[in-house]
């Protein structure tokens, strides 16, 4: 079934047994661990922190101004059973400096407080507190309340995202192969009869060649076309989201009515998806209805219409309007072109989003939208990779915003220089915030031994041209460094940075200077702390209260693990951070770096952790010296052959007596 359980159905008649067609089998994935074996981890607390100290001295007219600051941000959290409690904090203080540098100013606050937990039984997540509306239909906004939504990360990897159903009929026990331009993507054996393959990766786009090879050597061939746009769901899949709460406004005046939200999408058996959504509040209502369709070799298309009715709090006017949207995606295999996304939206002047209804009407960000066009196009010309992005937004009450970006890249080799990367990027921006053009040209030259040389030139429409050349390097023990020199606005400049990652924290330092303009330096410390019944363990790679794994090695220190620079501390503990929840993870001891004095039994352990969990695994480890000794009784006679030798402290067997008392420990 969808949890990867193995179940087979058989049809019997007397002494004869016949295989059921593949389509009658429930889905299974040998690499997927069923949800009954997922772990919520252990109870505990965590702190992910970033501390940055800055000092700068800049020229202002004839004077030099000094500014010093210390800031920190991060996430504080606690886990109890399946529940996760999180608080995102930020703090800032100005240290010293002159009268123009806000000397003595301080600020500290929690910008977000929330709790959440997974509901694996219904493949969903529930959250309480400060949150952001997560919708495929409506614009996002911050609110305080509760939400529940389906989470496809809890599905087996092969069923996440949208992919077309590959179905057919086999005349015998056949081999079905799915390939793209000669590269095999998926192959499996099916029984005689109808088959339906649904575990094709959602990342696969374009024409898929399907081959059904029968036992007698005959072959069926056909094509299936894969394309994806937002909202598409696999056949029979239901996705949903719901929330209730009050909007949180940052700054501008507004109202805070209680709102409710719901959204759902369902995959139909004709490669189509129907979806709908609604937002309701006192004085406001909005409803959306749409249809998405995989059109085969034409691509994938979705279209929807959203209606709104709002009584505006600032003038008591009631107005209604509609917003129309179209999304399209297509992979052109023969042209080696990927139209990754084309989106178009048109909104009436009287259409009101919920953010506009509850926010500040004078804010630029709440201006009434008219049209929005978004296009991303990837194309390969011979040995050149190109990427084009276009964004255009027009408004009823203010000038439009436009952004055009173009990138072309190529990797070349000449002489002793291999894999030299060349890049040209150009961007054009026009809007209420800024206007201008930027051009960037760079070359990256690998030098070997984790060292790279770079050079780049950037120019913009204001006439500023910057030229830089640099050198980057590092080692396998977490040390990286870089140095750059060049000109900026016609003045010489130089900069450098160094970073060291350890098992407990990451520290970095930067220094830059420009002639007769400024000198700036900073030191940054990033790290995490995990507190459980096993004690407090520092580590270097936690992020925003995310999922992590506490590893124990029986008090044996300095055991290397795969995952950053993680090594067990003096107490025999280490933490591996930033793990992907609901995905199978193999906790591994790095035996390549393990000392000869340390032994670990079963150096690989597999598990699946839920969102935000503090997982726990224990490796049976021992540390000492390898010895070959002769063991004898007090009367000089050797101990009996086969007698076990046991460590009295740990109770572990550490050797077996051989002939004549000769024992390897």
XYZ file of C-alpha atoms in Angstrom:
665
model
C 0.000 0.000 0.000
C 1.077 3.662 0.123
C 3.106 2.951 3.254
C 5.276 0.394 1.493
C 3.762 -2.727 3.036
C 4.186 -5.887 0.968
C 0.939 -7.571 0.097
C 0.232 -9.962 -2.771
C -3.087 -11.400 -3.871
C -3.416 -14.806 -5.536
C -6.237 -16.540 -7.358
C -6.385 -20.323 -6.893
C -8.452 -23.026 -8.541
C -7.882 -26.547 -7.224
C -4.166 -27.292 -7.464
C -3.552 -24.583 -10.081
C -2.322 -21.094 -9.116
C -2.349 -18.040 -11.394
C -0.584 -14.686 -10.929
C -2.843 -11.686 -10.603
C -2.092 -8.813 -13.058
C 0.224 -6.111 -11.733
C -2.613 -3.583 -11.538
C -4.243 -5.666 -8.775
C -1.186 -5.426 -6.512
C -1.074 -2.721 -3.879
C 1.813 -0.270 -4.192
C 5.067 -1.137 -2.426
C 8.521 0.434 -2.280
C 11.413 -1.592 -0.822
C 13.296 1.619 0.072
C 10.373 3.126 1.989
C 9.980 2.603 5.730
C 6.289 2.357 6.801
C 4.995 5.066 9.093
C 4.636 2.604 11.993
C 8.438 2.630 12.212
C 8.882 6.414 12.036
C 10.437 7.998 15.094
C 9.352 11.142 16.953
C 12.758 11.139 18.612
C 13.437 11.950 22.258
C 12.127 14.800 24.391
C 14.451 17.760 24.738
C 15.259 21.373 23.946
C 17.333 23.034 21.251
C 18.869 26.361 20.348
C 20.050 27.303 16.860
C 21.968 30.572 17.073
C 23.864 33.024 14.893
C 25.971 35.770 16.471
C 27.546 38.477 14.293
C 29.914 41.229 15.450
C 30.531 44.040 12.943
C 32.917 46.960 12.981
C 33.238 49.494 10.181
C 34.910 52.819 9.532
C 33.623 54.788 6.558
C 34.327 58.165 5.080
C 31.577 60.798 5.095
C 32.673 64.066 3.509
C 35.814 65.106 5.414
C 35.090 62.934 8.464
C 35.473 59.255 9.248
C 32.488 57.623 10.990
C 32.833 54.490 13.120
C 30.062 51.965 13.710
C 30.104 48.827 15.880
C 27.242 46.407 16.347
C 26.416 43.005 17.777
C 23.409 41.043 16.604
C 22.000 37.588 17.050
C 19.118 35.633 15.604
C 17.971 32.035 15.626
C 15.397 29.574 16.933
C 14.661 28.306 20.420
C 12.655 25.087 20.665
C 11.403 22.200 22.755
C 10.078 18.732 21.875
C 7.536 16.759 23.905
C 6.427 13.535 22.282
C 5.197 14.360 18.788
C 4.730 18.072 19.560
C 7.299 20.711 18.550
C 7.384 24.189 20.133
C 9.457 26.864 18.405
C 10.286 30.544 18.820
C 12.250 32.590 16.281
C 14.182 35.349 18.035
C 16.234 38.363 16.946
C 18.335 40.737 19.026
C 20.492 43.719 18.119
C 22.626 46.264 19.944
C 24.814 49.162 18.880
C 28.170 49.252 20.656
C 30.200 52.453 20.854
C 30.565 54.525 17.711
C 29.785 58.199 17.161
C 26.588 60.174 17.572
C 25.329 59.240 14.102
C 25.571 55.468 14.628
C 22.600 54.927 16.995
C 24.933 54.434 19.956
C 23.354 52.441 22.747
C 20.287 51.334 20.783
C 19.059 47.824 21.628
C 16.303 45.524 20.404
C 15.228 41.985 21.310
C 12.036 40.133 20.390
C 10.442 36.882 19.298
C 9.243 37.397 15.737
C 7.392 34.072 15.633
C 6.023 31.671 18.259
C 4.355 28.456 17.127
C 3.809 24.744 17.744
C 3.281 21.906 15.298
C 3.171 18.140 14.983
C 2.862 15.469 12.336
C -0.261 13.334 11.930
C 1.152 10.360 9.998
C -2.139 8.441 10.147
C -3.706 10.969 7.768
C -0.419 12.176 6.212
C -0.893 15.713 7.482
C 0.675 18.442 9.601
C -1.117 20.588 12.198
C 0.261 23.928 13.452
C -0.718 26.515 16.095
C 0.483 30.062 16.737
C 2.183 32.519 14.396
C 2.113 31.154 10.883
C 1.981 32.072 7.191
C -0.818 31.059 4.843
C 0.467 28.277 2.610
C -1.783 28.287 -0.444
C -1.436 27.329 -4.100
C -4.344 29.637 -4.989
C -4.385 32.693 -2.722
C -1.634 35.170 -1.850
C 0.246 34.381 1.336
C -0.077 36.523 4.482
C 0.968 36.228 8.129
C -1.642 35.227 10.695
C -2.062 33.868 14.213
C -4.197 30.765 14.486
C -4.324 27.070 13.630
C -3.876 25.114 10.418
C -3.925 21.578 9.081
C -2.713 20.437 5.675
C -1.810 17.251 3.858
C 1.925 16.650 3.498
C 3.087 14.640 0.510
C 6.538 14.248 2.084
C 4.931 11.408 4.048
C 4.318 9.485 0.833
C 6.946 7.152 -0.639
C 9.454 9.180 -2.708
C 8.131 7.750 -5.979
C 4.629 9.106 -5.276
C 5.542 12.680 -4.354
C 4.564 15.438 -6.743
C 2.739 14.886 -10.013
C 3.660 12.273 -12.587
C 1.505 10.638 -15.260
C 0.142 7.126 -14.814
C 1.875 4.693 -17.168
C -0.564 1.902 -17.977
C -0.952 -0.870 -20.532
C -1.502 -4.607 -20.983
C 1.147 -7.329 -20.944
C 0.475 -10.658 -22.659
C 2.928 -12.540 -20.427
C 5.354 -11.933 -17.577
C 6.887 -8.903 -19.264
C 9.602 -6.347 -18.567
C 8.385 -2.748 -18.697
C 11.122 -0.156 -19.267
C 10.649 3.612 -19.100
C 13.431 5.645 -20.705
C 14.072 9.160 -21.937
C 16.380 9.841 -24.861
C 18.099 6.499 -24.374
C 18.535 6.765 -20.588
C 16.654 4.166 -18.565
C 14.655 5.827 -15.792
C 12.705 2.856 -14.476
C 12.324 -0.862 -15.200
C 10.228 -3.573 -13.576
C 8.704 -7.002 -14.158
C 4.911 -7.242 -14.428
C 2.564 -10.212 -14.591
C 0.349 -10.979 -17.573
C -2.608 -8.612 -17.781
C -3.149 -4.937 -17.116
C -0.442 -2.882 -15.385
C -0.302 0.641 -13.984
C 3.003 2.203 -12.900
C 2.647 5.244 -10.683
C 6.059 5.634 -9.002
C 7.690 7.774 -11.704
C 9.640 10.703 -10.274
C 7.864 14.045 -10.367
C 11.101 15.663 -11.583
C 10.893 13.841 -14.920
C 9.554 16.046 -17.714
C 9.094 15.578 -21.462
C 8.532 12.523 -23.636
C 8.946 9.134 -21.930
C 9.549 6.047 -24.087
C 7.795 2.949 -22.713
C 8.855 -0.522 -23.850
C 6.977 -3.717 -22.915
C 9.125 -6.766 -23.723
C 7.228 -10.063 -23.613
C 8.674 -13.459 -22.750
C 8.511 -14.547 -26.405
C 10.659 -11.577 -27.456
C 7.882 -9.432 -28.934
C 7.946 -5.767 -27.972
C 5.313 -3.075 -27.512
C 6.406 0.543 -27.705
C 4.516 3.740 -26.891
C 5.145 7.217 -25.470
C 3.842 9.049 -22.425
C 4.383 12.783 -22.011
C 5.132 14.276 -18.597
C 4.684 17.921 -17.678
C 3.715 19.594 -14.441
C 2.188 22.827 -13.264
C 1.011 23.758 -9.782
C -2.142 21.986 -8.579
C -1.716 18.773 -10.608
C -2.308 15.697 -8.434
C -1.853 12.037 -9.236
C -4.950 10.012 -9.974
C -6.960 9.406 -6.796
C -4.805 11.720 -4.668
C -6.496 14.277 -2.403
C -4.520 17.280 -1.158
C -6.039 19.730 1.289
C -5.226 22.744 3.465
C -7.292 24.570 6.082
C -6.632 27.365 8.570
C -8.426 29.669 10.984
C -7.060 32.733 12.792
C -6.457 36.463 12.725
C -4.031 38.214 10.348
C -0.816 39.692 11.740
C 0.125 43.062 10.287
C 3.641 44.440 10.255
C 3.502 48.222 10.452
C 0.538 49.744 8.635
C -2.886 50.378 10.081
C -5.594 47.829 9.410
C -8.199 45.528 10.858
C -7.759 42.044 12.250
C -10.924 40.048 11.562
C -11.100 36.344 12.281
C -10.616 34.505 9.015
C -11.088 30.923 7.845
C -9.458 29.283 4.858
C -9.796 25.972 3.020
C -8.335 24.540 -0.179
C -8.395 21.129 -1.855
C -7.216 19.411 -5.039
C -8.202 15.958 -6.340
C -6.627 13.917 -9.137
C -9.150 12.631 -11.665
C -8.675 9.473 -13.777
C -8.211 11.482 -16.997
C -4.846 13.091 -16.104
C -6.796 16.068 -14.791
C -7.048 17.732 -11.394
C -9.926 19.767 -10.049
C -9.127 22.233 -7.270
C -10.968 24.869 -5.265
C -10.419 27.190 -2.330
C -12.161 29.771 -0.160
C -11.350 32.503 2.389
C -14.030 33.976 4.622
C -14.065 36.724 7.260
C -16.386 39.383 8.601
C -16.778 41.766 5.658
C -14.840 39.578 3.227
C -15.313 36.449 1.137
C -13.378 34.906 -1.725
C -13.849 31.681 -3.681
C -11.693 30.026 -6.345
C -12.334 27.139 -8.741
C -9.880 25.668 -11.220
C -8.913 22.748 -13.416
C -5.471 21.388 -14.268
C -4.824 19.019 -17.168
C -1.845 17.033 -18.413
C -2.251 17.462 -22.187
C 0.360 14.880 -23.154
C 2.729 16.061 -25.874
C 1.157 19.529 -25.749
C 2.256 20.111 -22.156
C 0.376 20.753 -18.921
C -2.135 23.530 -18.316
C -4.139 24.847 -15.390
C -6.703 27.635 -15.258
C -8.748 29.075 -12.417
C -10.959 32.012 -11.541
C -11.184 33.679 -8.126
C -14.017 35.965 -7.041
C -13.937 38.344 -4.077
C -16.420 40.513 -2.201
C -15.094 42.973 0.371
C -16.443 45.793 2.513
C -13.429 48.100 2.874
C -12.754 49.193 6.438
C -11.241 52.582 5.492
C -14.228 53.903 3.471
C -17.000 51.310 4.064
C -17.244 50.730 0.303
C -18.375 47.287 -0.862
C -16.842 46.007 -4.067
C -16.668 42.735 -5.953
C -14.233 41.523 -8.563
C -12.605 38.577 -10.270
C -9.067 37.397 -10.874
C -8.174 34.976 -13.683
C -5.058 32.868 -13.857
C -3.402 30.567 -16.398
C -0.332 28.345 -15.876
C 1.494 26.296 -18.517
C 4.540 24.011 -18.592
C 6.172 22.055 -21.426
C 9.414 20.226 -22.162
C 10.398 20.351 -25.869
C 12.715 17.350 -26.200
C 13.642 17.801 -29.856
C 14.579 21.433 -29.267
C 16.292 20.662 -25.926
C 14.136 23.421 -24.478
C 12.331 23.451 -21.158
C 9.526 25.984 -20.784
C 9.546 25.440 -17.069
C 6.746 27.802 -16.253
C 4.478 30.291 -17.893
C 2.007 32.079 -15.672
C -0.504 34.804 -16.419
C -2.954 36.516 -14.069
C -5.449 39.296 -14.739
C -7.406 40.965 -11.927
C -10.297 43.419 -12.103
C -9.778 46.819 -10.562
C -12.434 45.888 -8.006
C -10.824 42.557 -7.078
C -9.534 42.590 -3.484
C -7.147 40.064 -2.012
C -7.321 39.315 1.694
C -3.974 41.058 2.250
C -5.407 44.227 0.695
C -8.617 43.922 2.720
C -6.869 43.573 6.093
C -3.786 45.702 5.416
C -2.755 49.317 5.006
C -4.325 50.783 1.829
C -1.478 53.315 1.502
C 1.227 50.636 1.404
C 2.958 50.118 -1.940
C 2.846 46.353 -1.412
C -0.958 46.465 -1.198
C -1.487 48.219 -4.544
C -4.258 46.661 -6.628
C -2.777 44.229 -9.130
C -3.848 44.300 -12.766
C -1.727 41.838 -14.762
C 1.142 39.535 -13.923
C 3.190 37.551 -16.419
C 5.953 35.168 -15.374
C 8.053 33.060 -17.758
C 11.111 30.880 -17.175
C 12.749 29.233 -20.164
C 15.807 26.941 -20.233
C 17.510 26.053 -23.527
C 20.722 24.321 -24.529
C 22.522 25.459 -27.701
C 25.329 23.066 -28.568
C 27.674 23.395 -25.573
C 25.965 26.489 -24.140
C 23.327 26.444 -21.402
C 20.969 29.417 -21.379
C 18.286 30.551 -18.977
C 15.731 33.315 -19.480
C 13.315 34.718 -16.900
C 10.693 37.398 -17.456
C 8.470 38.961 -14.787
C 5.979 41.728 -15.476
C 3.483 43.115 -12.981
C 1.123 45.990 -13.735
C -1.158 47.746 -11.240
C -4.281 49.837 -11.353
C -2.934 52.586 -9.102
C 0.839 52.734 -9.640
C 3.518 52.130 -12.303
C 4.348 48.575 -13.296
C 7.310 46.442 -12.192
C 9.446 44.622 -14.762
C 12.445 42.319 -14.465
C 14.231 40.547 -17.286
C 17.121 38.155 -16.655
C 19.339 36.244 -19.055
C 22.200 33.845 -18.329
C 24.473 31.868 -20.656
C 27.124 29.480 -19.362
C 29.676 27.099 -20.829
C 32.441 24.846 -19.560
C 35.607 24.659 -21.669
C 39.083 23.111 -21.493
C 42.268 24.246 -23.155
C 45.844 23.212 -22.557
C 46.389 22.140 -18.973
C 43.274 23.994 -17.819
C 40.269 21.685 -17.482
C 36.611 22.431 -16.775
C 36.904 26.214 -16.860
C 33.462 27.703 -16.244
C 32.406 30.818 -18.175
C 29.278 32.780 -17.304
C 27.509 35.858 -18.681
C 24.467 37.268 -16.900
C 22.417 40.366 -17.624
C 19.455 41.819 -15.727
C 17.078 44.681 -16.465
C 14.845 46.077 -13.723
C 12.192 48.785 -13.853
C 9.775 49.583 -11.067
C 8.770 51.638 -8.076
C 11.834 50.590 -6.062
C 14.680 50.819 -8.592
C 15.521 50.999 -12.288
C 18.628 49.936 -14.113
C 20.659 47.356 -15.961
C 23.361 45.049 -14.614
C 25.850 42.929 -16.563
C 28.079 40.308 -14.958
C 30.866 38.259 -16.609
C 32.883 35.646 -14.727
C 35.355 32.804 -15.179
C 36.086 30.024 -12.712
C 39.322 28.029 -13.067
C 39.808 24.833 -11.012
C 43.408 24.492 -9.829
C 43.139 21.133 -8.081
C 43.564 20.298 -4.398
C 40.266 22.046 -3.576
C 41.591 25.345 -4.934
C 39.929 27.613 -7.483
C 40.801 30.900 -9.146
C 38.042 33.318 -10.162
C 37.751 36.589 -12.010
C 34.715 38.715 -12.774
C 33.623 42.057 -14.173
C 30.318 43.724 -13.307
C 28.805 46.903 -14.694
C 25.518 48.748 -14.264
C 23.618 51.504 -16.029
C 24.786 54.152 -13.541
C 28.292 53.852 -14.989
C 29.885 51.866 -12.162
C 32.267 49.092 -13.222
C 33.865 46.672 -10.755
C 36.712 44.268 -11.551
C 37.728 41.444 -9.250
C 40.117 38.517 -9.210
C 40.334 36.008 -6.427
C 41.491 32.726 -5.046
C 39.491 30.180 -3.029
C 40.586 27.033 -1.271
C 39.936 24.652 1.567
C 40.517 21.213 2.998
C 38.478 18.183 3.974
C 38.513 19.140 7.660
C 36.075 22.054 7.363
C 38.476 24.917 6.593
C 37.713 27.272 3.675
C 39.332 30.575 2.741
C 39.248 33.178 -0.006
C 40.992 36.414 -0.997
C 39.961 38.975 -3.623
C 41.428 42.157 -5.071
C 40.314 44.605 -7.726
C 38.606 47.946 -8.215
C 35.210 49.281 -7.222
C 33.975 52.616 -8.569
C 37.509 53.224 -9.842
C 39.104 52.778 -6.416
C 41.348 49.870 -5.374
C 39.737 47.389 -2.998
C 40.585 44.085 -1.327
C 38.749 41.541 0.784
C 39.235 38.166 2.365
C 37.421 35.643 4.489
C 38.120 32.428 6.354
C 35.724 29.862 7.805
C 36.258 26.851 10.044
C 33.574 24.260 10.708
C 33.981 21.907 13.651
C 31.709 19.344 15.220
C 30.558 21.902 17.808
C 30.267 25.212 15.890
C 31.242 27.191 12.829
C 33.276 30.388 13.058
C 34.063 32.772 10.218
C 35.816 36.110 9.816
C 35.731 38.691 7.019
C 37.741 41.811 6.272
C 37.358 44.257 3.378
C 38.703 47.693 2.515
C 38.449 50.259 -0.240
C 40.949 53.096 -0.649
C 39.766 56.355 0.921
C 36.231 54.935 1.382
C 35.815 52.350 4.113
C 37.275 49.497 6.147
C 34.978 46.817 7.506
C 35.438 43.626 9.492
C 33.175 41.022 11.046
C 33.282 37.803 13.047
C 30.387 35.340 12.993
C 29.657 32.324 15.181
C 26.993 29.813 14.105
C 26.026 26.773 16.094
C 23.398 24.776 17.931
C 22.782 23.206 21.312
C 20.657 20.134 22.029
C 19.598 19.309 25.596
C 18.127 15.867 26.364
C 18.201 13.359 29.219
C 21.684 12.491 27.934
C 22.999 16.000 28.618
C 23.794 19.065 26.517
C 25.500 18.501 23.156
C 26.743 21.345 20.901
C 26.834 20.962 17.133
C 27.422 23.134 14.103
C 24.788 22.418 11.497
C 21.322 22.957 12.950
C 18.922 25.264 11.129
C 15.702 26.995 12.262
C 14.679 24.306 14.726
C 14.812 21.590 12.084
C 15.186 17.824 12.328
C 18.434 16.465 13.776
C 19.947 13.241 15.107
C 21.706 12.655 18.442
C 24.327 9.895 18.190
C 25.773 7.956 21.143
C 28.908 5.797 21.002
C 29.030 4.340 24.547
C 31.171 7.204 25.833
C 33.839 6.642 23.168
C 35.075 10.064 21.945
C 36.286 11.218 18.531
C 34.207 8.777 16.466
C 33.780 10.392 12.996
C 30.342 10.406 11.393
C 29.086 11.199 7.931
C 27.309 14.575 8.083
C 29.439 17.727 8.085
C 32.384 17.536 10.473
C 30.453 15.615 13.117
C 32.574 13.705 15.670
C 31.555 12.453 19.082
C 32.683 14.637 21.990
C 34.438 13.586 25.198
C 31.149 12.178 26.516
C 30.643 10.077 23.384
C 27.842 12.158 21.828
C 27.457 14.042 18.554
C 24.595 15.655 16.652
C 23.958 15.533 12.913
C 21.724 18.435 11.889
C 19.575 19.570 8.946
C 18.095 16.148 8.145
C 15.139 15.783 5.762
C 12.051 14.640 7.700
C 10.010 11.639 6.519
C 12.946 10.466 4.384
C 14.968 7.337 5.020
C 18.298 8.310 6.582
C 21.315 6.089 7.093
C 23.333 7.156 10.127
C 26.885 6.100 9.301
C 30.183 5.972 11.104
C 32.962 7.203 8.810
C 35.100 4.081 9.007
C 37.638 5.647 6.620
C 38.566 8.147 9.348
C 38.045 5.809 12.312
C 41.189 5.272 14.386
C 42.672 1.783 14.714
C 42.049 1.934 18.468
C 38.271 2.282 18.002
C 35.844 -0.450 17.035
C 32.173 0.054 16.114
C 29.739 -2.786 15.609
C 27.098 -2.240 12.908
C 28.386 1.155 11.715
C 25.196 1.867 9.699
C 21.708 2.354 11.170
C 18.597 3.301 9.185
C 15.684 5.357 10.472
C 13.004 7.898 9.519
C 12.392 10.994 11.654
C 9.311 13.197 11.755
C 9.441 16.962 11.268
C 11.518 18.750 13.931
C 12.455 15.568 15.808
C 15.565 15.072 17.938
C 16.326 11.534 16.804
C 18.533 9.143 18.753
C 20.728 6.238 17.660
C 23.236 4.214 19.635
C 26.353 2.662 18.138
C 27.997 -0.177 20.037
C 31.550 1.185 20.246
C 34.720 0.366 22.148
C 38.143 1.965 22.358
C 41.473 0.518 23.488
C 44.573 -1.240 22.211
C 44.715 -4.509 20.278
C 46.695 -7.124 22.164
C 47.557 -10.800 21.792
C 48.109 -12.311 25.234
C 48.397 -15.672 26.943
C 45.917 -16.116 29.782
C 46.645 -18.588 32.580
C 45.219 -19.574 35.918
C 47.026 -18.850 39.164
C 48.669 -22.274 38.999
C 50.130 -21.496 35.556
C 47.817 -23.708 33.536
C 46.168 -22.041 30.493
C 42.519 -21.093 30.635
C 40.203 -23.561 28.856
C 39.816 -23.286 25.101
C 36.712 -21.295 24.047
C 36.223 -19.478 27.344
C 34.751 -16.004 26.804
C 36.592 -12.895 28.043
C 34.154 -10.278 29.341
C 34.670 -6.615 30.278
C 33.365 -6.391 33.843
C 32.455 -2.717 33.460
C 30.350 -2.984 30.309
C 29.462 -6.672 30.260
C 30.641 -6.944 26.644
C 32.511 -9.943 25.352
C 35.917 -8.748 24.137
C 37.586 -12.032 23.192
C 37.596 -15.835 23.223
C 40.428 -17.947 24.653
C 42.295 -19.991 22.037
C 44.615 -22.963 22.279
C 47.163 -22.804 25.072
C 45.439 -19.716 26.510
C 46.446 -17.584 23.501
C 43.820 -14.816 23.235
C 43.331 -11.848 20.920
C 41.740 -8.860 22.683
